[in-house]
Short mmCIF file of C-alpha atoms in Angstrom, two decimals:
data_model
loop_
_atom_site.label_atom_id
_atom_site.label_comp_id
_atom_site.label_asym_id
_atom_site.label_seq_id
_atom_site.Cartn_x
_atom_site.Cartn_y
_atom_site.Cartn_z
CA MET A 1 4.46 -17.28 -17.81
CA GLN A 2 2.45 -17.16 -20.84
CA TYR A 3 2.07 -13.83 -22.39
CA PRO A 4 0.00 -11.86 -22.51
CA LEU A 5 -2.30 -12.32 -19.37
CA SER A 6 -5.77 -12.23 -20.63
CA PRO A 7 -8.97 -14.23 -20.34
CA ASP A 8 -8.26 -16.09 -23.91
CA VAL A 9 -5.20 -17.52 -22.04
CA LYS A 10 -6.93 -18.58 -18.86
CA PRO A 11 -10.56 -17.63 -17.81
CA GLU A 12 -10.55 -14.75 -15.30
CA PHE A 13 -12.18 -16.94 -12.68
CA CYS A 14 -9.47 -19.65 -12.80
CA THR A 15 -6.57 -18.40 -10.31
CA THR A 16 -3.33 -19.74 -8.98
CA GLY A 17 -4.19 -17.79 -5.86
CA SER A 18 -1.70 -15.11 -6.52
CA PHE A 19 -2.04 -11.54 -7.59
CA MET A 20 -3.04 -11.36 -11.09
CA ARG A 21 -1.53 -15.09 -11.34
CA LEU A 22 2.18 -14.02 -10.96
CA PRO A 23 4.80 -16.60 -10.34
CA SER A 24 5.99 -16.97 -7.19
CA LYS A 25 9.73 -17.10 -8.59
CA ARG A 26 11.24 -15.26 -11.78
CA ASP A 27 14.81 -14.22 -12.75
CA GLY A 28 15.35 -10.44 -12.65
CA ALA A 29 12.55 -9.98 -10.55
CA ARG A 30 12.23 -6.09 -9.20
CA LEU A 31 8.98 -6.28 -7.54
CA ALA A 32 7.72 -8.60 -5.23
CA ILE A 33 4.30 -8.74 -3.57
CA LEU A 34 3.82 -10.27 -0.02
CA GLY A 35 0.81 -10.69 2.11
CA MET A 36 1.20 -9.60 5.92
CA PRO A 37 -1.89 -10.98 7.51
CA PHE A 38 -1.91 -9.94 10.86
CA ASP A 39 -4.61 -8.29 12.37
CA THR A 40 -4.98 -8.97 16.23
CA ALA A 41 -3.64 -5.35 16.84
CA ALA A 42 -6.69 -3.77 15.53
CA SER A 43 -9.11 -1.89 18.08
CA PHE A 44 -12.31 -2.35 16.43
CA ARG A 45 -13.26 -4.80 13.99
CA VAL A 46 -10.85 -7.39 13.39
CA GLY A 47 -10.75 -9.68 10.10
CA ALA A 48 -8.13 -8.22 7.92
CA ARG A 49 -5.76 -11.32 7.90
CA PHE A 50 -8.10 -12.19 5.00
CA GLY A 51 -7.20 -9.24 3.06
CA PRO A 52 -4.37 -10.32 1.14
CA GLN A 53 -6.09 -13.14 -0.43
CA ALA A 54 -9.44 -10.93 -1.11
CA ILE A 55 -7.25 -8.48 -2.81
CA ARG A 56 -5.70 -11.08 -4.95
CA GLN A 57 -8.85 -12.74 -5.73
CA ALA A 58 -10.15 -9.20 -6.97
CA SER A 59 -7.23 -8.84 -9.01
CA MET A 60 -8.40 -11.53 -11.44
CA LEU A 61 -10.19 -8.79 -13.12
CA LEU A 62 -7.03 -6.88 -14.04
CA PHE A 63 -5.37 -6.89 -17.54
CA PRO A 64 -1.69 -6.73 -17.78
CA TYR A 65 -1.55 -2.98 -19.73
CA ASN A 66 -1.98 0.23 -17.54
CA PRO A 67 -3.64 2.90 -20.15
CA VAL A 68 -3.03 5.73 -17.97
CA GLN A 69 0.70 5.27 -17.25
CA GLY A 70 1.36 3.61 -20.59
CA LEU A 71 3.19 0.56 -19.59
CA TYR A 72 2.60 -3.44 -18.70
CA PRO A 73 3.62 -2.83 -14.84
CA PHE A 74 4.00 -6.56 -13.89
CA GLU A 75 5.97 -7.71 -16.93
CA GLU A 76 8.49 -4.15 -17.01
CA THR A 77 9.20 -5.30 -13.22
CA HIS A 78 9.11 -9.12 -13.72
CA ALA A 79 6.89 -8.94 -10.33
CA ILE A 80 6.42 -12.28 -8.07
CA ASP A 81 4.20 -13.00 -5.49
CA ILE A 82 5.89 -15.06 -2.73
CA GLY A 83 2.27 -15.46 -0.89
CA ASP A 84 1.58 -14.93 2.67
CA LEU A 85 4.08 -14.86 5.66
CA SER A 86 3.27 -17.24 8.46
CA VAL A 87 2.41 -14.67 10.87
CA ILE A 88 1.67 -15.57 14.67
CA PRO A 89 -2.22 -14.46 15.43
CA HIS A 90 -1.34 -14.13 19.23
CA SER A 91 2.20 -12.10 19.20
CA ILE A 92 2.94 -8.89 17.38
CA GLN A 93 6.60 -9.05 18.38
CA ARG A 94 6.98 -12.63 16.62
CA SER A 95 4.94 -11.27 13.72
CA TYR A 96 7.00 -8.08 13.46
CA GLN A 97 10.21 -10.25 13.18
CA ILE A 98 8.89 -12.65 10.46
CA ILE A 99 7.64 -9.64 8.31
CA GLU A 100 11.29 -7.50 8.76
CA ALA A 101 13.00 -10.37 7.86
CA ALA A 102 10.72 -11.16 4.69
CA VAL A 103 10.82 -7.71 3.66
CA ALA A 104 14.88 -7.65 4.41
CA ASP A 105 14.93 -10.42 2.07
CA VAL A 106 12.84 -8.93 -0.66
CA LEU A 107 15.21 -5.82 -0.44
CA ARG A 108 18.50 -7.50 -0.29
CA GLN A 109 17.26 -9.21 -3.87
CA GLY A 110 17.00 -6.05 -5.11
CA MET A 111 13.15 -5.77 -5.38
CA VAL A 112 10.62 -3.49 -4.22
CA PRO A 113 8.41 -4.82 -1.69
CA ILE A 114 4.32 -4.29 -2.06
CA GLY A 115 2.87 -5.89 1.54
CA LEU A 116 -0.88 -6.73 1.54
CA GLY A 117 -2.23 -6.30 5.04
CA GLY A 118 -3.50 -7.03 7.64
CA ASP A 119 -4.06 -4.07 9.95
CA HIS A 120 -1.54 -1.12 9.88
CA SER A 121 0.55 -2.13 12.78
CA VAL A 122 2.41 -4.13 10.01
CA THR A 123 3.80 -1.13 8.39
CA LEU A 124 6.43 -0.72 11.19
CA ALA A 125 7.94 -4.14 10.64
CA ALA A 126 8.20 -2.98 6.73
CA LEU A 127 9.64 0.09 7.98
CA ARG A 128 12.17 -1.43 9.93
CA ALA A 129 13.50 -3.43 7.30
CA ALA A 130 13.47 -0.66 4.70
CA ALA A 131 15.20 1.79 7.11
CA LYS A 132 18.14 -0.66 7.62
CA ALA A 133 18.34 -0.95 3.67
CA HIS A 134 17.97 2.71 2.85
CA GLY A 135 18.55 4.74 5.80
CA ARG A 136 15.95 7.22 7.41
CA LEU A 137 13.14 7.22 5.09
CA ALA A 138 10.47 9.74 3.72
CA VAL A 139 6.89 8.52 4.06
CA ILE A 140 3.34 9.01 2.30
CA HIS A 141 1.00 7.92 4.55
CA LEU A 142 -2.62 8.04 2.99
CA ASP A 143 -5.15 7.56 5.76
CA SER A 144 -8.05 8.85 7.78
CA HIS A 145 -6.18 8.41 11.11
CA THR A 146 -2.60 9.45 12.16
CA ASP A 147 -1.95 6.64 13.83
CA THR A 148 0.45 8.34 16.01
CA TRP A 149 -1.63 7.41 19.21
CA ASP A 150 1.16 6.28 22.43
CA THR A 151 -0.94 3.22 23.77
CA TYR A 152 -3.93 1.46 23.83
CA TYR A 153 -4.99 -0.09 27.09
CA GLY A 154 -1.28 0.33 27.86
CA GLU A 155 -0.04 -1.69 25.10
CA LYS A 156 2.61 0.40 22.83
CA TYR A 157 2.25 -1.89 19.50
CA TRP A 158 -1.03 -1.81 17.82
CA HIS A 159 -2.56 -0.44 14.87
CA GLY A 160 -2.93 2.99 16.11
CA SER A 161 0.78 3.43 16.87
CA PRO A 162 3.09 2.38 13.97
CA PHE A 163 3.97 6.22 13.06
CA ILE A 164 4.51 7.24 16.66
CA ARG A 165 7.12 3.81 17.12
CA ALA A 166 8.69 4.77 13.69
CA ALA A 167 9.81 8.15 14.90
CA GLU A 168 11.05 7.08 18.43
CA GLU A 169 13.12 4.61 16.53
CA GLY A 170 14.61 6.80 14.06
CA LEU A 171 13.16 4.94 11.05
CA VAL A 172 12.04 8.42 9.15
CA GLU A 173 12.91 12.03 8.23
CA PRO A 174 9.90 13.51 10.21
CA SER A 175 10.37 16.76 8.02
CA ARG A 176 9.78 14.23 4.93
CA VAL A 177 6.68 12.15 6.49
CA PHE A 178 3.31 13.29 5.07
CA GLN A 179 0.11 12.11 6.71
CA ILE A 180 -2.79 12.98 4.23
CA GLY A 181 -6.51 12.57 4.14
CA ILE A 182 -6.94 12.43 8.15
CA ARG A 183 -10.51 13.11 9.55
CA GLY A 184 -13.38 12.32 11.90
CA SER A 185 -13.94 12.83 15.47
CA LEU A 186 -11.25 12.92 18.09
CA ASN A 187 -10.75 12.16 21.79
CA HIS A 188 -8.99 15.69 22.04
CA PRO A 189 -7.22 18.06 19.92
CA GLY A 190 -4.04 16.26 21.37
CA ASP A 191 -4.79 13.51 18.83
CA LEU A 192 -3.64 15.87 15.81
CA ALA A 193 -0.88 17.66 17.75
CA ALA A 194 0.76 14.19 18.56
CA SER A 195 1.82 14.04 14.61
CA LEU A 196 2.90 18.00 14.90
CA ASP A 197 4.74 17.57 17.56
CA LEU A 198 6.94 14.74 16.11
CA GLY A 199 7.33 17.22 13.18
CA TYR A 200 5.33 15.56 10.53
CA ASN A 201 3.40 17.24 7.91
CA LEU A 202 -0.18 16.69 8.68
CA ILE A 203 -2.65 17.40 5.82
CA THR A 204 -6.47 16.73 6.95
CA MET A 205 -9.02 15.69 4.31
CA ARG A 206 -10.82 19.22 4.61
CA GLU A 207 -7.27 20.86 3.75
CA LEU A 208 -6.60 18.80 0.95
CA ARG A 209 -10.07 19.38 -0.50
CA GLN A 210 -9.49 23.25 -0.17
CA ARG A 211 -5.95 23.23 -1.44
CA GLY A 212 -6.52 20.38 -4.12
CA VAL A 213 -4.75 17.46 -4.99
CA ALA A 214 -2.07 19.20 -7.39
CA ALA A 215 -0.96 21.61 -4.92
CA VAL A 216 -0.52 19.03 -2.10
CA VAL A 217 1.17 16.64 -4.60
CA ALA A 218 3.56 19.31 -5.45
CA GLN A 219 4.19 19.97 -1.95
CA VAL A 220 5.25 16.53 -1.21
CA LYS A 221 7.47 15.96 -4.20
CA GLU A 222 9.41 18.88 -3.32
CA ARG A 223 10.11 18.38 0.21
CA ILE A 224 10.59 14.42 -0.39
CA GLY A 225 13.03 15.14 -3.51
CA ASP A 226 15.12 11.64 -4.27
CA ARG A 227 14.88 10.43 -0.74
CA PRO A 228 14.04 7.01 -0.55
CA CYS A 229 10.30 6.73 0.03
CA TYR A 230 7.87 4.34 1.69
CA LEU A 231 4.25 4.73 0.50
CA SER A 232 1.77 3.12 3.08
CA PHE A 233 -1.91 3.22 2.04
CA ASP A 234 -4.70 2.59 4.72
CA ILE A 235 -8.25 1.83 2.66
CA ASP A 236 -9.96 4.05 5.15
CA PHE A 237 -8.38 6.95 3.47
CA VAL A 238 -11.27 6.17 0.84
CA ASP A 239 -15.15 7.16 1.84
CA PRO A 240 -16.82 3.91 2.93
CA ALA A 241 -19.44 4.45 0.34
CA PHE A 242 -16.64 3.63 -2.11
CA ALA A 243 -14.66 1.06 0.30
CA PRO A 244 -17.10 -0.35 3.31
CA GLY A 245 -14.82 -2.93 3.75
CA THR A 246 -12.47 -1.55 6.49
CA GLY A 247 -12.09 -2.20 10.55
CA THR A 248 -12.43 1.54 11.15
CA PRO A 249 -14.36 3.59 8.23
CA GLU A 250 -14.79 7.27 8.38
CA VAL A 251 -17.09 9.09 6.30
CA GLY A 252 -15.92 12.33 4.09
CA GLY A 253 -13.13 10.42 2.27
CA PHE A 254 -12.23 10.63 -1.30
CA THR A 255 -14.17 8.33 -4.07
CA SER A 256 -12.19 5.71 -5.42
CA TYR A 257 -11.58 7.55 -8.70
CA GLU A 258 -9.91 10.53 -6.97
CA THR A 259 -8.20 8.21 -4.94
CA LEU A 260 -6.69 6.67 -7.93
CA GLU A 261 -6.03 9.77 -9.67
CA MET A 262 -4.35 11.08 -6.83
CA VAL A 263 -2.11 8.10 -6.53
CA ARG A 264 -1.08 8.39 -10.11
CA SER A 265 0.06 11.86 -9.57
CA LEU A 266 2.69 10.78 -7.01
CA THR A 267 5.26 9.93 -9.89
CA GLY A 268 9.00 10.48 -9.99
CA LEU A 269 10.01 9.52 -6.38
CA ASN A 270 12.37 7.05 -5.18
CA TYR A 271 9.91 4.26 -3.97
CA VAL A 272 11.54 1.47 -1.93
CA GLY A 273 8.43 0.06 -0.68
CA PHE A 274 4.54 0.28 -0.44
CA ASP A 275 1.52 -1.20 1.37
CA VAL A 276 -2.17 -1.46 1.39
CA VAL A 277 -3.54 -2.47 4.64
CA GLU A 278 -6.76 -2.39 6.49
CA VAL A 279 -9.10 -4.33 4.02
CA LEU A 280 -11.84 -6.44 5.84
CA PRO A 281 -13.49 -8.68 3.53
CA SER A 282 -16.35 -9.55 5.73
CA TYR A 283 -17.69 -6.07 5.33
CA ASP A 284 -16.81 -5.76 1.72
CA PRO A 285 -19.90 -8.15 0.45
CA VAL A 286 -19.53 -7.12 -3.53
CA GLN A 287 -15.68 -7.05 -3.48
CA VAL A 288 -15.61 -3.02 -4.17
CA THR A 289 -13.13 -2.44 -1.28
CA ALA A 290 -10.86 -5.21 -2.71
CA LEU A 291 -10.87 -4.49 -6.29
CA LEU A 292 -9.97 -0.99 -5.21
CA ALA A 293 -7.16 -2.46 -3.28
CA ALA A 294 -6.20 -4.47 -6.19
CA MET A 295 -6.10 -1.38 -8.32
CA LEU A 296 -3.90 0.40 -5.98
CA VAL A 297 -1.40 -2.48 -6.10
CA TYR A 298 -1.41 -1.99 -9.82
CA GLU A 299 -0.79 1.34 -9.64
CA PHE A 300 2.02 0.85 -6.99
CA ALA A 301 3.49 -1.43 -9.73
CA SER A 302 3.16 1.28 -12.22
CA HIS A 303 5.27 3.74 -10.22
CA VAL A 304 7.97 0.85 -10.19
CA ALA A 305 8.08 0.32 -13.69
CA LEU A 306 8.34 4.12 -14.37
CA ASN A 307 11.54 4.42 -12.14
CA LEU A 308 12.98 1.37 -13.75
CA ARG A 309 12.40 2.95 -17.39
CA ALA A 310 13.91 5.98 -16.15
CA ARG A 311 16.64 4.23 -15.49
CA GLY A 312 16.79 2.24 -18.56
CA GLU A 313 16.21 -0.95 -16.34
CA ALA A 314 12.66 -1.75 -17.27
CA TRP A 315 12.46 -5.34 -18.64
CA PRO A 316 11.32 -5.20 -22.41
CA VAL A 317 7.81 -6.26 -23.07
CA PRO A 318 7.57 -9.26 -25.83
CA ALA A 319 6.06 -7.92 -29.00
CA VAL A 320 2.20 -9.62 -29.04
CA PRO A 321 -0.52 -9.28 -31.77
CA GLU A 322 -3.47 -7.00 -30.83
CA PRO A 323 -5.71 -9.22 -28.85
CA ALA A 324 -9.10 -9.97 -29.71
CA PRO A 325 -11.80 -7.90 -27.71
CA ALA A 326 -12.73 -9.02 -24.23
CA PHE A 327 -16.46 -9.49 -23.47
CA ARG A 328 -17.71 -10.01 -20.16
#
């Protein structure tokens, strides 16, 4: 791949279809992006199967250098994009098998996966693969919903149940699971009690606002320590004024700026996987949701690059001349 990736190399609107035009293969890759376009476990709006490609399209606006973290996230990780997995639209169990196998393969090759959903049900399959590779996981779950509802019309596997199933299957360490940003109306008080009964740390959006991000992030870091950690981000964590393109929006969330600052502050954890889910392009007419999701992927990759740097394992960045200013 020619470096740097900038408009004077290839116009932003000329896409290969991958995230930031990343290759599908590269020697020594330590990060892999993969689409998990399954959405038929959703309870309200469907269409998140088109989320991965919308996020990739929006990523064309991003440049390679992250000035906040001071690194080139995709070069220092030699990142690749392996494309969308061939999920089975009418079968969640067969789709789980496909997703789990693909994530397991990424992990076996020494790469950290970043999954692009799809509805939130896909996270369970990724957690299965990560737990087999690393043991019981710590989890940072940023969402407006707990997703610990047991059944929906008698079905145990849907986008509202991945985190109750993860506990039942022993994939996570409950005391090191943080569900942050929870808000909205409920059927009954038990909707929140279900997470607490599992032993999860539940921090509502109201508590997050009252305590402040710094205090909550400090608690997360202290409790998780160096345990293998998976970060799952439901785009409805963000207020729908800033991320309207999602299936079950809840008002009263963070702005896009606040969201990015919080994610950036979650440095120093032993990340073994990430996902961003529930991006629904048909409700995102000006691409603000997809662009925010692409920025989140960018920040997730930056966390991986920071960890590689700390271990002395980051790929060196080629020396390049100062580029000419980019005009848009």
